[in-house]
PDB file of C-alpha atoms in Angstrom:
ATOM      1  CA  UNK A   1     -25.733  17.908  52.697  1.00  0.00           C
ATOM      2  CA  UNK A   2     -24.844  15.117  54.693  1.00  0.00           C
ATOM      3  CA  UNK A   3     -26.827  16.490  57.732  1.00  0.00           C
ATOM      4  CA  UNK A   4     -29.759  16.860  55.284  1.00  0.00           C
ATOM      5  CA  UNK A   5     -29.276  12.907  54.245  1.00  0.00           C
ATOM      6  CA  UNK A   6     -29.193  11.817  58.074  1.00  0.00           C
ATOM      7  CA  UNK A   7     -32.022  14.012  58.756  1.00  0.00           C
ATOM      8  CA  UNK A   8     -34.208  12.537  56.022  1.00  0.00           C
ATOM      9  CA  UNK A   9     -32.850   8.852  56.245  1.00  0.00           C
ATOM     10  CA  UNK A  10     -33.120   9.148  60.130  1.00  0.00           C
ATOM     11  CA  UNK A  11     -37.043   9.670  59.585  1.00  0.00           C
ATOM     12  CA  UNK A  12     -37.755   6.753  57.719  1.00  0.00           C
ATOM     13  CA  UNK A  13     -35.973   4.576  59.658  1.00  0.00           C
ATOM     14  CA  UNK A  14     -37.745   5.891  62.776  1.00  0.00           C
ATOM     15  CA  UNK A  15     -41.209   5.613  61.271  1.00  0.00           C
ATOM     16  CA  UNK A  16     -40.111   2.109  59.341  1.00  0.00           C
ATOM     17  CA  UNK A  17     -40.398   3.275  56.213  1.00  0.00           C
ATOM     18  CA  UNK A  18     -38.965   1.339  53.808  1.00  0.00           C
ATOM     19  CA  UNK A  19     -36.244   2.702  51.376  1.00  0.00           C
ATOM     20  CA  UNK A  20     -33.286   2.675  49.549  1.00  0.00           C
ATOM     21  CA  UNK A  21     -30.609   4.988  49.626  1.00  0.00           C
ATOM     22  CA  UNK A  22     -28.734   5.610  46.326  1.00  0.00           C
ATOM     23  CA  UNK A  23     -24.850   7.127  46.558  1.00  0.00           C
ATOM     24  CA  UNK A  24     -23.755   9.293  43.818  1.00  0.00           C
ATOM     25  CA  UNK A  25     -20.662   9.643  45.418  1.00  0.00           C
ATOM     26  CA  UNK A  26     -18.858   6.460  44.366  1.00  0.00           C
ATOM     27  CA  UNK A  27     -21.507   5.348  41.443  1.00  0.00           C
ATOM     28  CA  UNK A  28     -21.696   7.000  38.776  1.00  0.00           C
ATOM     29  CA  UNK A  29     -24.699   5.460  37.323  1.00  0.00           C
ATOM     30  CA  UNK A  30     -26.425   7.066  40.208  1.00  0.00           C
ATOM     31  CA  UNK A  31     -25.124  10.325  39.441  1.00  0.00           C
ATOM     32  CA  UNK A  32     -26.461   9.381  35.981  1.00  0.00           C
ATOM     33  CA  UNK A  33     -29.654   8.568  37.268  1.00  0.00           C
ATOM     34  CA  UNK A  34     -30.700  11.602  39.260  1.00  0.00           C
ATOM     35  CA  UNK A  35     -29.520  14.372  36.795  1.00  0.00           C
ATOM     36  CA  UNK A  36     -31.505  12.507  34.296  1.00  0.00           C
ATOM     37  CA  UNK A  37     -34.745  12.235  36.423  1.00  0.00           C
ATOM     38  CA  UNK A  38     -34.824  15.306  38.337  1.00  0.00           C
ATOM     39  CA  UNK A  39     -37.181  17.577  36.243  1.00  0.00           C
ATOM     40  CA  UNK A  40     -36.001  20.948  34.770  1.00  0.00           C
ATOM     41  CA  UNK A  41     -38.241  22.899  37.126  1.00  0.00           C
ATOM     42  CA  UNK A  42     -36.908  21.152  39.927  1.00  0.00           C
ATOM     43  CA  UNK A  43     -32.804  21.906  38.679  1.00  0.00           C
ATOM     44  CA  UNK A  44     -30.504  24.770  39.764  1.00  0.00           C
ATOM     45  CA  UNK A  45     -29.714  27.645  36.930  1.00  0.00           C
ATOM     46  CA  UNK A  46     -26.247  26.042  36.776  1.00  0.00           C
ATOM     47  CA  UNK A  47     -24.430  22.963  37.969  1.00  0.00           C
ATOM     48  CA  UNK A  48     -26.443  19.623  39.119  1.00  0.00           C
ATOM     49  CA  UNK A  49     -28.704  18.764  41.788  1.00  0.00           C
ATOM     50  CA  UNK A  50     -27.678  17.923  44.941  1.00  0.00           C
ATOM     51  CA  UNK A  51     -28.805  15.381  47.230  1.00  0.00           C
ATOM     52  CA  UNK A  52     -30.801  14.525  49.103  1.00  0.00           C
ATOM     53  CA  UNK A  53     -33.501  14.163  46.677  1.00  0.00           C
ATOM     54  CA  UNK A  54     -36.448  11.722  47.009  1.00  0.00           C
ATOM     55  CA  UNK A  55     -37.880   9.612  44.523  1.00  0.00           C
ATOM     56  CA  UNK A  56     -41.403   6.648  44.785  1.00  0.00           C
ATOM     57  CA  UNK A  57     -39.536   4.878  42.152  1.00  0.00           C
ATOM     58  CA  UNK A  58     -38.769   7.094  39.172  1.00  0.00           C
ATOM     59  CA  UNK A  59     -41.237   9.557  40.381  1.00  0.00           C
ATOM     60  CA  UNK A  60     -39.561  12.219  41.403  1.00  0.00           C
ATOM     61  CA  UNK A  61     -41.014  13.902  45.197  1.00  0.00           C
ATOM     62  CA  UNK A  62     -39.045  16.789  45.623  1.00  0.00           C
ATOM     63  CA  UNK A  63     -35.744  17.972  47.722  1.00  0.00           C
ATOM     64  CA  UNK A  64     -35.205  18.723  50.915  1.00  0.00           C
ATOM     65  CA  UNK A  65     -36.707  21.597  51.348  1.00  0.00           C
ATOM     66  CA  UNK A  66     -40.016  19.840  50.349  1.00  0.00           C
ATOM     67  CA  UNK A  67     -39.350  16.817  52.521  1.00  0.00           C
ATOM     68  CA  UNK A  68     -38.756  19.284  55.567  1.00  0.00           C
ATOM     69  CA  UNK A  69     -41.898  21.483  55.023  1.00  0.00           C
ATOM     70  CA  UNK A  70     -43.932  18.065  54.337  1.00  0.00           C
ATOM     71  CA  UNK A  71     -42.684  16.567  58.107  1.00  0.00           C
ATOM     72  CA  UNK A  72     -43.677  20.433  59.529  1.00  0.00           C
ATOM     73  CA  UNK A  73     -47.101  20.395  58.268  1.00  0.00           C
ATOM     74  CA  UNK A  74     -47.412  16.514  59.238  1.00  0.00           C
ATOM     75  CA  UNK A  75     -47.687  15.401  55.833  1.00  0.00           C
ATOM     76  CA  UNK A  76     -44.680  12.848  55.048  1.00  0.00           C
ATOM     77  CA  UNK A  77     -46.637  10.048  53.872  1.00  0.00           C
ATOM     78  CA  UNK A  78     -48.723  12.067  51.334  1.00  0.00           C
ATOM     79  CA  UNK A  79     -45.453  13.417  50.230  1.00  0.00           C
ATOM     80  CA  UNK A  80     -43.868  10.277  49.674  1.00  0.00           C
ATOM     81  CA  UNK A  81     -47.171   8.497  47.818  1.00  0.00           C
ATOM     82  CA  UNK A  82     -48.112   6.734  50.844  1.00  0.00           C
ATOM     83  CA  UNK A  83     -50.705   5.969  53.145  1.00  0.00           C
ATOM     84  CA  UNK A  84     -50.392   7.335  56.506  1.00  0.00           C
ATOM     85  CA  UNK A  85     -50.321   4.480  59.552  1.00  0.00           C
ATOM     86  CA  UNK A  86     -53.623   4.292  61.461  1.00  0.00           C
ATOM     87  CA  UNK A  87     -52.949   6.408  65.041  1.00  0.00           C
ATOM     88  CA  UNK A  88     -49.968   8.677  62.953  1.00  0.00           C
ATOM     89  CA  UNK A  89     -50.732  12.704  63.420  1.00  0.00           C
ATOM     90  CA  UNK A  90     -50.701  12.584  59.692  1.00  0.00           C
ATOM     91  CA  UNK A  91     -53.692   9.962  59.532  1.00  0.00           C
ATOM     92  CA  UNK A  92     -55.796  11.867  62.433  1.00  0.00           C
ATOM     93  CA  UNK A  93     -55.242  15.289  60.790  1.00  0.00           C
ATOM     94  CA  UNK A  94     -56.880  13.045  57.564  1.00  0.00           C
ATOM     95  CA  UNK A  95     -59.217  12.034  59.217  1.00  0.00           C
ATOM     96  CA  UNK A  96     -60.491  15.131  60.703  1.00  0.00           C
ATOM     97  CA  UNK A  97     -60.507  16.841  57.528  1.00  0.00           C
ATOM     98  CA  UNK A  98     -63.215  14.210  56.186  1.00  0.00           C
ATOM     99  CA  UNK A  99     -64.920  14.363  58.763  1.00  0.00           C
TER     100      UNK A  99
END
């Protein structure tokens, strides 16, 4: 997990993406938080999800499974509801597909 959380947080720091990183750890409202707005789909058969899971606000993106597959096909930024930088892979690979 914590590898996972590096991985992902290491990302948007590199690309300046801003963010904020919730514990569950050590707050329990967190904890709260997340099991309450992870959908059902997106929950194991039994226990609670486990980070890291990413959120656009309450809006809940996905795991990261989903985050890694996203960054593979060069598609972060539409993953995470945003709009990719001018001169990013992700915004040429938009770009050629309009064209």
């Amino acid at each position: 997990i914590k590898k996972q959380q590096q991985d992902v947080l290491g990302f948007l720091e590199a690309n300046k993406i801003e963010f904020e990183e919730k514990d569950i750890a050590a707050n329990e409202e967190n904890r709260k938080w997340m099991r309450e707005n992870v959908p059902e789909e997106s929950r194991p058969a039994s226990g609670n999800p486990l980070p890291p899971r990413l959120f656009n606000d309450s809006r809940y993106l996905g795991d990261y499974e989903a985050f890694f597959e996203a960054r593979e096909n060069n598609a972060v930024y539409a993953f995470l509801g945003l709009t990719a930088p001018p001169g990013s892979k992700e915004a040429e690979a938009l770009a050629k597909q309009q064209a």
